[in-house]
PDB file of C-alpha atoms in Angstrom:
ATOM      1  CA  MET A 236      72.775 111.900  88.484  1.00  0.00           C
ATOM      2  CA  VAL A 237      72.084 108.952  90.910  1.00  0.00           C
ATOM      3  CA  SER A 238      68.372 108.302  91.245  1.00  0.00           C
ATOM      4  CA  LYS A 239      66.610 108.440  94.580  1.00  0.00           C
ATOM      5  CA  ASP A 240      65.745 104.738  94.275  1.00  0.00           C
ATOM      6  CA  THR A 241      69.387 103.860  93.669  1.00  0.00           C
ATOM      7  CA  SER A 242      70.463 105.984  96.599  1.00  0.00           C
ATOM      8  CA  ASP A 243      67.815 104.353  98.842  1.00  0.00           C
ATOM      9  CA  ASN A 244      68.940 100.863  97.798  1.00  0.00           C
ATOM     10  CA  ARG A 245      72.606 101.742  98.568  1.00  0.00           C
ATOM     11  CA  ALA A 246      71.692 103.117 101.920  1.00  0.00           C
ATOM     12  CA  SER A 247      69.734  99.965 102.800  1.00  0.00           C
ATOM     13  CA  GLU A 248      72.608  97.739 101.831  1.00  0.00           C
ATOM     14  CA  HIS A 249      75.146  99.780 103.793  1.00  0.00           C
ATOM     15  CA  VAL A 250      76.710  97.695 106.582  1.00  0.00           C
ATOM     16  CA  GLN A 251      77.332 100.211 109.329  1.00  0.00           C
ATOM     17  CA  SER A 252      79.345  97.807 111.512  1.00  0.00           C
ATOM     18  CA  LEU A 253      81.768  97.156 108.622  1.00  0.00           C
ATOM     19  CA  ALA A 254      82.097 100.921 107.984  1.00  0.00           C
ATOM     20  CA  ARG A 255      82.818 101.484 111.614  1.00  0.00           C
ATOM     21  CA  GLY A 256      85.387  98.650 111.833  1.00  0.00           C
ATOM     22  CA  LEU A 257      87.210 100.115 108.831  1.00  0.00           C
ATOM     23  CA  SER A 258      87.137 103.563 110.394  1.00  0.00           C
ATOM     24  CA  VAL A 259      89.029 102.055 113.464  1.00  0.00           C
ATOM     25  CA  ILE A 260      91.722 100.744 111.233  1.00  0.00           C
ATOM     26  CA  ARG A 261      92.096 104.075 109.401  1.00  0.00           C
ATOM     27  CA  ALA A 262      92.458 105.816 112.788  1.00  0.00           C
ATOM     28  CA  PHE A 263      96.019 104.598 112.797  1.00  0.00           C
ATOM     29  CA  ASP A 264      98.584 106.311 110.634  1.00  0.00           C
ATOM     30  CA  ALA A 265     102.253 107.271 110.520  1.00  0.00           C
ATOM     31  CA  GLU A 266     101.622 110.029 113.075  1.00  0.00           C
ATOM     32  CA  HIS A 267      99.483 107.892 115.273  1.00  0.00           C
ATOM     33  CA  PRO A 268     100.951 104.310 115.161  1.00  0.00           C
ATOM     34  CA  ALA A 269      99.774 103.627 118.719  1.00  0.00           C
ATOM     35  CA  LEU A 270      96.438 104.753 120.192  1.00  0.00           C
ATOM     36  CA  THR A 271      94.620 104.326 123.401  1.00  0.00           C
ATOM     37  CA  LEU A 272      90.970 103.287 123.548  1.00  0.00           C
ATOM     38  CA  ALA A 273      89.963 106.931 124.221  1.00  0.00           C
ATOM     39  CA  GLU A 274      91.992 108.198 121.277  1.00  0.00           C
ATOM     40  CA  VAL A 275      90.436 105.605 118.880  1.00  0.00           C
ATOM     41  CA  ALA A 276      86.979 106.566 120.093  1.00  0.00           C
ATOM     42  CA  ARG A 277      87.694 110.277 119.632  1.00  0.00           C
ATOM     43  CA  ALA A 278      89.253 109.729 116.169  1.00  0.00           C
ATOM     44  CA  THR A 279      86.361 107.645 114.915  1.00  0.00           C
ATOM     45  CA  GLY A 280      83.370 109.360 116.596  1.00  0.00           C
ATOM     46  CA  LEU A 281      82.466 106.083 118.297  1.00  0.00           C
ATOM     47  CA  THR A 282      81.581 105.596 121.892  1.00  0.00           C
ATOM     48  CA  ARG A 283      84.302 104.016 124.053  1.00  0.00           C
ATOM     49  CA  ALA A 284      82.256 100.856 124.440  1.00  0.00           C
ATOM     50  CA  ALA A 285      81.769 100.502 120.625  1.00  0.00           C
ATOM     51  CA  ALA A 286      85.453 101.312 119.958  1.00  0.00           C
ATOM     52  CA  ARG A 287      86.445  98.680 122.513  1.00  0.00           C
ATOM     53  CA  ARG A 288      84.320  96.020 120.791  1.00  0.00           C
ATOM     54  CA  PHE A 289      85.852  96.773 117.429  1.00  0.00           C
ATOM     55  CA  LEU A 290      89.394  96.770 118.741  1.00  0.00           C
ATOM     56  CA  LEU A 291      88.988  93.505 120.523  1.00  0.00           C
ATOM     57  CA  THR A 292      87.360  91.939 117.512  1.00  0.00           C
ATOM     58  CA  LEU A 293      90.321  93.170 115.294  1.00  0.00           C
ATOM     59  CA  ALA A 294      92.719  91.821 117.931  1.00  0.00           C
ATOM     60  CA  ASP A 295      91.009  88.401 117.837  1.00  0.00           C
ATOM     61  CA  LEU A 296      91.319  88.395 113.972  1.00  0.00           C
ATOM     62  CA  GLY A 297      95.014  89.303 114.319  1.00  0.00           C
ATOM     63  CA  TYR A 298      94.861  92.834 112.799  1.00  0.00           C
ATOM     64  CA  VAL A 299      95.524  94.706 116.103  1.00  0.00           C
ATOM     65  CA  ARG A 300      97.621  94.025 119.200  1.00  0.00           C
ATOM     66  CA  THR A 301      97.566  95.777 122.524  1.00  0.00           C
ATOM     67  CA  ASP A 302      99.828  95.955 125.623  1.00  0.00           C
ATOM     68  CA  GLY A 303      96.824  96.623 127.854  1.00  0.00           C
ATOM     69  CA  ARG A 304      96.911 100.444 127.235  1.00  0.00           C
ATOM     70  CA  PHE A 305      97.921 101.153 123.694  1.00  0.00           C
ATOM     71  CA  PHE A 306      96.631  99.468 120.529  1.00  0.00           C
ATOM     72  CA  THR A 307      98.719  99.137 117.365  1.00  0.00           C
ATOM     73  CA  LEU A 308      98.113  97.523 113.991  1.00  0.00           C
ATOM     74  CA  THR A 309      99.894  94.366 113.053  1.00  0.00           C
ATOM     75  CA  PRO A 310     101.501  93.437 109.664  1.00  0.00           C
ATOM     76  CA  ARG A 311      98.377  91.371 108.893  1.00  0.00           C
ATOM     77  CA  VAL A 312      96.610  94.549 107.947  1.00  0.00           C
ATOM     78  CA  LEU A 313      98.714  94.437 104.784  1.00  0.00           C
ATOM     79  CA  GLU A 314      96.580  91.469 103.698  1.00  0.00           C
ATOM     80  CA  LEU A 315      93.678  93.907 103.149  1.00  0.00           C
ATOM     81  CA  GLY A 316      95.548  95.692 100.378  1.00  0.00           C
ATOM     82  CA  TYR A 317      97.513  92.723  99.010  1.00  0.00           C
ATOM     83  CA  ALA A 318      94.727  91.465  96.693  1.00  0.00           C
ATOM     84  CA  TYR A 319      94.587  94.936  95.056  1.00  0.00           C
ATOM     85  CA  LEU A 320      98.309  95.324  94.750  1.00  0.00           C
ATOM     86  CA  SER A 321      98.846  91.774  93.421  1.00  0.00           C
ATOM     87  CA  SER A 322      96.184  92.334  90.715  1.00  0.00           C
ATOM     88  CA  MET A 323      97.625  95.643  89.518  1.00  0.00           C
ATOM     89  CA  SER A 324      99.517  95.750  86.273  1.00  0.00           C
ATOM     90  CA  LEU A 325     100.677  99.312  86.586  1.00  0.00           C
ATOM     91  CA  PRO A 326     103.282  99.085  89.385  1.00  0.00           C
ATOM     92  CA  ASP A 327     105.065  96.151  87.702  1.00  0.00           C
ATOM     93  CA  LEU A 328     104.866  97.881  84.364  1.00  0.00           C
ATOM     94  CA  ALA A 329     106.080 101.220  85.720  1.00  0.00           C
ATOM     95  CA  GLN A 330     108.975 100.009  87.884  1.00  0.00           C
ATOM     96  CA  PRO A 331     111.621  99.511  85.134  1.00  0.00           C
ATOM     97  CA  HIS A 332     110.721 102.874  83.647  1.00  0.00           C
ATOM     98  CA  LEU A 333     111.083 104.510  87.062  1.00  0.00           C
ATOM     99  CA  GLU A 334     114.456 102.944  87.440  1.00  0.00           C
ATOM    100  CA  ARG A 335     115.474 104.228  84.003  1.00  0.00           C
ATOM    101  CA  LEU A 336     114.164 107.655  84.842  1.00  0.00           C
ATOM    102  CA  VAL A 337     116.217 107.773  88.147  1.00  0.00           C
ATOM    103  CA  ALA A 338     119.347 106.741  86.230  1.00  0.00           C
ATOM    104  CA  GLU A 339     118.751 109.616  83.894  1.00  0.00           C
ATOM    105  CA  VAL A 340     117.953 112.389  86.302  1.00  0.00           C
ATOM    106  CA  HIS A 341     119.415 111.133  89.573  1.00  0.00           C
ATOM    107  CA  GLU A 342     116.321 112.162  91.596  1.00  0.00           C
ATOM    108  CA  SER A 343     113.504 110.187  93.276  1.00  0.00           C
ATOM    109  CA  THR A 344     110.433 109.254  91.193  1.00  0.00           C
ATOM    110  CA  SER A 345     107.045 107.700  91.971  1.00  0.00           C
ATOM    111  CA  VAL A 346     103.714 106.732  90.560  1.00  0.00           C
ATOM    112  CA  ALA A 347     100.435 107.579  92.349  1.00  0.00           C
ATOM    113  CA  VAL A 348      96.703 107.253  91.813  1.00  0.00           C
ATOM    114  CA  LEU A 349      93.833 109.396  93.226  1.00  0.00           C
ATOM    115  CA  ASP A 350      91.713 108.323  96.059  1.00  0.00           C
ATOM    116  CA  GLN A 351      89.096 110.883  97.172  1.00  0.00           C
ATOM    117  CA  GLU A 352      91.132 113.869  98.358  1.00  0.00           C
ATOM    118  CA  ASP A 353      94.508 112.044  98.476  1.00  0.00           C
ATOM    119  CA  VAL A 354      97.128 110.629  96.171  1.00  0.00           C
ATOM    120  CA  VAL A 355      98.308 107.111  97.009  1.00  0.00           C
ATOM    121  CA  TYR A 356     101.717 105.923  96.055  1.00  0.00           C
ATOM    122  CA  VAL A 357     101.724 102.647  94.123  1.00  0.00           C
ATOM    123  CA  ALA A 358     105.293 102.569  92.774  1.00  0.00           C
ATOM    124  CA  ARG A 359     108.506 104.338  93.770  1.00  0.00           C
ATOM    125  CA  VAL A 360     112.259 104.450  93.222  1.00  0.00           C
ATOM    126  CA  ALA A 361     114.095 106.685  95.623  1.00  0.00           C
ATOM    127  CA  THR A 362     117.547 108.047  95.468  1.00  0.00           C
ATOM    128  CA  SER A 363     117.799 110.002  98.748  1.00  0.00           C
ATOM    129  CA  ARG A 364     115.376 111.122 101.400  1.00  0.00           C
ATOM    130  CA  ILE A 365     114.276 114.739 100.921  1.00  0.00           C
ATOM    131  CA  MET A 366     111.125 114.790 102.981  1.00  0.00           C
ATOM    132  CA  ARG A 367     110.739 114.592 106.790  1.00  0.00           C
ATOM    133  CA  VAL A 368     108.393 111.636 106.344  1.00  0.00           C
ATOM    134  CA  THR A 369     109.412 108.318 104.664  1.00  0.00           C
ATOM    135  CA  ILE A 370     107.446 107.557 101.515  1.00  0.00           C
ATOM    136  CA  ASN A 371     106.451 103.983 100.965  1.00  0.00           C
ATOM    137  CA  ILE A 372     103.857 102.121  98.768  1.00  0.00           C
ATOM    138  CA  GLY A 373     100.579 103.111 100.189  1.00  0.00           C
ATOM    139  CA  THR A 374     101.726 106.557 101.446  1.00  0.00           C
ATOM    140  CA  ARG A 375      99.005 109.157 101.052  1.00  0.00           C
ATOM    141  CA  PHE A 376      99.388 112.880 100.581  1.00  0.00           C
ATOM    142  CA  PRO A 377      96.703 115.596 100.002  1.00  0.00           C
ATOM    143  CA  ALA A 378      96.153 116.027  96.251  1.00  0.00           C
ATOM    144  CA  HIS A 379      95.898 119.761  96.206  1.00  0.00           C
ATOM    145  CA  ALA A 380      99.458 120.234  97.484  1.00  0.00           C
ATOM    146  CA  THR A 381     101.238 117.700  95.295  1.00  0.00           C
ATOM    147  CA  SER A 382     102.253 117.632  91.660  1.00  0.00           C
ATOM    148  CA  MET A 383     100.711 114.279  91.008  1.00  0.00           C
ATOM    149  CA  GLY A 384      97.578 115.380  92.697  1.00  0.00           C
ATOM    150  CA  ARG A 385      97.348 118.419  90.549  1.00  0.00           C
ATOM    151  CA  VAL A 386      97.714 116.177  87.390  1.00  0.00           C
ATOM    152  CA  LEU A 387      95.088 113.776  88.567  1.00  0.00           C
ATOM    153  CA  LEU A 388      92.664 116.520  89.564  1.00  0.00           C
ATOM    154  CA  ALA A 389      93.262 118.403  86.360  1.00  0.00           C
ATOM    155  CA  TRP A 390      91.895 115.658  84.236  1.00  0.00           C
ATOM    156  CA  LEU A 391      88.911 114.683  86.314  1.00  0.00           C
ATOM    157  CA  PRO A 392      85.481 115.012  84.643  1.00  0.00           C
ATOM    158  CA  GLN A 393      83.912 118.303  85.664  1.00  0.00           C
ATOM    159  CA  ALA A 394      81.250 116.755  87.888  1.00  0.00           C
ATOM    160  CA  GLU A 395      83.901 114.746  89.751  1.00  0.00           C
ATOM    161  CA  LEU A 396      86.165 117.805  90.100  1.00  0.00           C
ATOM    162  CA  ASP A 397      83.157 119.890  91.483  1.00  0.00           C
ATOM    163  CA  ALA A 398      82.550 117.052  93.929  1.00  0.00           C
ATOM    164  CA  TYR A 399      86.183 117.128  95.035  1.00  0.00           C
ATOM    165  CA  PHE A 400      85.987 120.895  95.740  1.00  0.00           C
ATOM    166  CA  ALA A 401      82.769 120.400  97.605  1.00  0.00           C
ATOM    167  CA  ARG A 402      84.256 118.016 100.140  1.00  0.00           C
ATOM    168  CA  ALA A 403      88.031 118.733 100.185  1.00  0.00           C
ATOM    169  CA  THR A 404      89.694 120.679 102.898  1.00  0.00           C
ATOM    170  CA  LEU A 405      92.524 122.688 101.251  1.00  0.00           C
ATOM    171  CA  ARG A 406      94.856 122.662 104.237  1.00  0.00           C
ATOM    172  CA  ARG A 407      97.935 124.881 104.347  1.00  0.00           C
ATOM    173  CA  HIS A 408     101.094 122.869 104.673  1.00  0.00           C
ATOM    174  CA  THR A 409     103.650 125.695 104.011  1.00  0.00           C
ATOM    175  CA  SER A 410     103.398 129.406 103.286  1.00  0.00           C
ATOM    176  CA  ARG A 411     103.262 128.577  99.581  1.00  0.00           C
ATOM    177  CA  THR A 412     100.360 126.120  99.602  1.00  0.00           C
ATOM    178  CA  LEU A 413      97.377 127.042  97.420  1.00  0.00           C
ATOM    179  CA  THR A 414      94.303 126.968  99.595  1.00  0.00           C
ATOM    180  CA  SER A 415      92.019 129.100  97.482  1.00  0.00           C
ATOM    181  CA  PRO A 416      89.562 126.959  95.451  1.00  0.00           C
ATOM    182  CA  ILE A 417      89.473 129.747  92.789  1.00  0.00           C
ATOM    183  CA  GLN A 418      93.267 129.775  92.564  1.00  0.00           C
ATOM    184  CA  LEU A 419      93.549 126.046  92.578  1.00  0.00           C
ATOM    185  CA  ARG A 420      91.013 125.695  89.800  1.00  0.00           C
ATOM    186  CA  ALA A 421      92.959 128.254  87.688  1.00  0.00           C
ATOM    187  CA  GLU A 422      96.143 126.230  88.373  1.00  0.00           C
ATOM    188  CA  LEU A 423      94.434 123.027  87.299  1.00  0.00           C
ATOM    189  CA  ASP A 424      93.409 124.716  84.060  1.00  0.00           C
ATOM    190  CA  ARG A 425      97.013 125.617  83.469  1.00  0.00           C
ATOM    191  CA  VAL A 426      98.198 122.111  84.191  1.00  0.00           C
ATOM    192  CA  ARG A 427      95.669 120.663  81.778  1.00  0.00           C
ATOM    193  CA  ALA A 428      96.740 123.172  79.063  1.00  0.00           C
ATOM    194  CA  GLN A 429     100.480 122.522  79.454  1.00  0.00           C
ATOM    195  CA  GLY A 430     100.249 118.810  80.054  1.00  0.00           C
ATOM    196  CA  TRP A 431     102.189 118.586  83.286  1.00  0.00           C
ATOM    197  CA  ALA A 432     102.345 120.072  86.795  1.00  0.00           C
ATOM    198  CA  MET A 433     105.057 121.583  89.056  1.00  0.00           C
ATOM    199  CA  VAL A 434     104.495 122.161  92.766  1.00  0.00           C
ATOM    200  CA  ASP A 435     107.120 124.283  94.424  1.00  0.00           C
ATOM    201  CA  GLN A 436     107.423 123.791  98.206  1.00  0.00           C
ATOM    202  CA  GLU A 437     103.749 123.603  98.844  1.00  0.00           C
ATOM    203  CA  LEU A 438     103.734 120.263 100.650  1.00  0.00           C
ATOM    204  CA  GLU A 439     106.948 120.698 102.441  1.00  0.00           C
ATOM    205  CA  GLU A 440     109.564 123.450 102.502  1.00  0.00           C
ATOM    206  CA  GLY A 441     112.435 122.558 100.154  1.00  0.00           C
ATOM    207  CA  LEU A 442     110.491 120.015  98.148  1.00  0.00           C
ATOM    208  CA  ARG A 443     110.059 120.721  94.435  1.00  0.00           C
ATOM    209  CA  SER A 444     108.240 118.196  92.289  1.00  0.00           C
ATOM    210  CA  LEU A 445     107.038 117.790  88.644  1.00  0.00           C
ATOM    211  CA  ALA A 446     104.454 115.319  87.484  1.00  0.00           C
ATOM    212  CA  ALA A 447     103.010 114.069  84.244  1.00  0.00           C
ATOM    213  CA  PRO A 448      99.811 112.082  83.436  1.00  0.00           C
ATOM    214  CA  ILE A 449      99.685 108.345  82.582  1.00  0.00           C
ATOM    215  CA  ARG A 450      96.711 107.526  80.384  1.00  0.00           C
ATOM    216  CA  ASP A 451      94.996 104.189  79.769  1.00  0.00           C
ATOM    217  CA  ALA A 452      94.161 102.803  76.300  1.00  0.00           C
ATOM    218  CA  THR A 453      90.986 104.903  76.245  1.00  0.00           C
ATOM    219  CA  GLY A 454      92.807 108.158  76.920  1.00  0.00           C
ATOM    220  CA  LYS A 455      91.647 108.456  80.533  1.00  0.00           C
ATOM    221  CA  VAL A 456      94.249 109.719  83.018  1.00  0.00           C
ATOM    222  CA  VAL A 457      94.516 106.947  85.562  1.00  0.00           C
ATOM    223  CA  ALA A 458      97.789 107.689  87.339  1.00  0.00           C
ATOM    224  CA  ALA A 459     100.652 110.211  87.497  1.00  0.00           C
ATOM    225  CA  VAL A 460     104.390 109.917  87.617  1.00  0.00           C
ATOM    226  CA  ASN A 461     106.633 112.419  89.289  1.00  0.00           C
ATOM    227  CA  VAL A 462     110.196 113.515  89.871  1.00  0.00           C
ATOM    228  CA  SER A 463     111.037 115.109  93.210  1.00  0.00           C
ATOM    229  CA  THR A 464     114.046 117.165  93.994  1.00  0.00           C
ATOM    230  CA  HIS A 465     115.301 119.470  96.771  1.00  0.00           C
ATOM    231  CA  ALA A 466     115.011 123.174  96.050  1.00  0.00           C
ATOM    232  CA  SER A 467     118.647 123.553  96.881  1.00  0.00           C
ATOM    233  CA  ARG A 468     119.660 121.473  93.907  1.00  0.00           C
ATOM    234  CA  THR A 469     117.352 122.994  91.286  1.00  0.00           C
ATOM    235  CA  THR A 470     115.463 126.194  90.364  1.00  0.00           C
ATOM    236  CA  PRO A 471     112.072 126.012  88.719  1.00  0.00           C
ATOM    237  CA  ASP A 472     113.653 126.849  85.353  1.00  0.00           C
ATOM    238  CA  SER A 473     116.328 124.211  85.639  1.00  0.00           C
ATOM    239  CA  ALA A 474     113.755 121.549  86.733  1.00  0.00           C
ATOM    240  CA  ARG A 475     111.708 122.338  83.639  1.00  0.00           C
ATOM    241  CA  ARG A 476     114.825 122.165  81.433  1.00  0.00           C
ATOM    242  CA  ASP A 477     116.621 119.194  83.011  1.00  0.00           C
ATOM    243  CA  LEU A 478     113.896 117.030  84.482  1.00  0.00           C
ATOM    244  CA  LEU A 479     110.737 117.514  82.570  1.00  0.00           C
ATOM    245  CA  PRO A 480     111.731 116.035  79.195  1.00  0.00           C
ATOM    246  CA  SER A 481     112.871 112.795  80.833  1.00  0.00           C
ATOM    247  CA  LEU A 482     109.779 112.710  83.010  1.00  0.00           C
ATOM    248  CA  VAL A 483     107.367 113.161  80.058  1.00  0.00           C
ATOM    249  CA  ALA A 484     109.298 110.469  78.092  1.00  0.00           C
ATOM    250  CA  ALA A 485     109.000 108.061  81.010  1.00  0.00           C
ATOM    251  CA  ALA A 486     105.316 108.644  81.216  1.00  0.00           C
ATOM    252  CA  ALA A 487     104.925 107.833  77.576  1.00  0.00           C
ATOM    253  CA  ARG A 488     106.841 104.596  77.920  1.00  0.00           C
ATOM    254  CA  VAL A 489     104.658 103.529  80.881  1.00  0.00           C
ATOM    255  CA  GLU A 490     101.539 104.361  78.808  1.00  0.00           C
ATOM    256  CA  ALA A 491     102.820 102.299  75.886  1.00  0.00           C
ATOM    257  CA  ASP A 492     103.332  99.273  78.127  1.00  0.00           C
ATOM    258  CA  LEU A 493      99.979  99.795  79.892  1.00  0.00           C
ATOM    259  CA  HIS A 494      98.246  99.910  76.474  1.00  0.00           C
ATOM    260  CA  ALA A 495     100.046  96.763  75.291  1.00  0.00           C
ATOM    261  CA  THR A 496      98.681  94.761  78.223  1.00  0.00           C
ATOM    262  CA  GLY A 497      95.185  95.192  76.851  1.00  0.00           C
ATOM    263  CA  THR A 498      93.928  96.439  80.226  1.00  0.00           C
ATOM    264  CA  PRO A 499      91.897  99.611  79.399  1.00  0.00           C
ATOM    265  CA  ARG A 500      91.280 100.826  82.892  1.00  0.00           C
ATOM    266  CA  PHE A 501      93.166 101.314  86.120  1.00  0.00           C
ATOM    267  CA  VAL A 502      90.827 102.670  88.635  1.00  0.00           C
ATOM    268  CA  GLY A 503      88.558 101.713  91.550  1.00  0.00           C
ATOM    269  CA  ARG A 504      90.584  99.839  94.087  1.00  0.00           C
ATOM    270  CA  LEU A 505      93.309 101.189  96.309  1.00  0.00           C
ATOM    271  CA  PRO A 506      95.677  99.974  98.956  1.00  0.00           C
ATOM    272  CA  SER A 507      94.126  99.915 102.466  1.00  0.00           C
TER     273      SER A 507
END
C-alpha cells in the first residue's frame, strides 16, 4: 500500500499543466483526427481558453497544425514515443518469429503490451486486413475484448487486477462481448489455467483471435502474442487445432531470445 506521505509527495510534484497538455494530445485518435477548439475542450474537460492556449503552444512546438478551424496532430508527435520504441528489445526480437509464424499459419500476428485498460501493439506482421480499422504499431484496443488483453490481465498480480476492475469500463463491442466483471474474472481464471486465450468475435464481428503469454527471465508475463483470423476461415476447434500449436511455439521462441538478451523486464514505458 502507498503511504499517505508518499501520496502527498506525488501530489505536490504533479505538474498539472503538463498533464493537461498531454490530455490535449490524447484527444486526437483514429476516429477524431481533426478537432475544433470546442471539441478539444469538451474531450479534455478544459475551458475553451485553456484548450486554446495548449493548442497554440503545441502548434508553436510543431506538434499540432491548424487551418484556422480544425486542429490536427503532426508527424512530430511520433518523437514522443520514439525514445521508448528505439530502446525496446522486444519488437526487434519478436519480428523474425512473427514472420515465421505467419509463414506457418498464413494469418496475421502481433505482439502487444498492457497499458491501463488497453493493449498497445508493439510489433505486427499482417497478411490481410480483417478488421474495419487499420492496425499499426501503437494501435490500442480495450483489453477485456481482446485475446492479448485477456492473457495480460490473467497474469496480473491480484492487487493490480482488482485495480483494473475498479477503474475499467467493460464496453460492449458486439453481442458476444463479455461485460460482466464476474464472467470476465472467471474467463481470466480459465485463461491462466490453460495457458492461452481465445476471443471469438467480441471486439468485432467476424474476428477470431488466439493469444499466448511472453514471459521475461523472471517469469513475469510482460507481453502477449496473437494470431488473428476471420471466422469464415476457421471454427474455434480448427483454430485450436491448426493455429494454437504454432502460436505457443512462437511465444516460446520469443521468450528464449528475450531471456538471452539479459534484459529481465519489459514494462513501464509505452508508445505515446
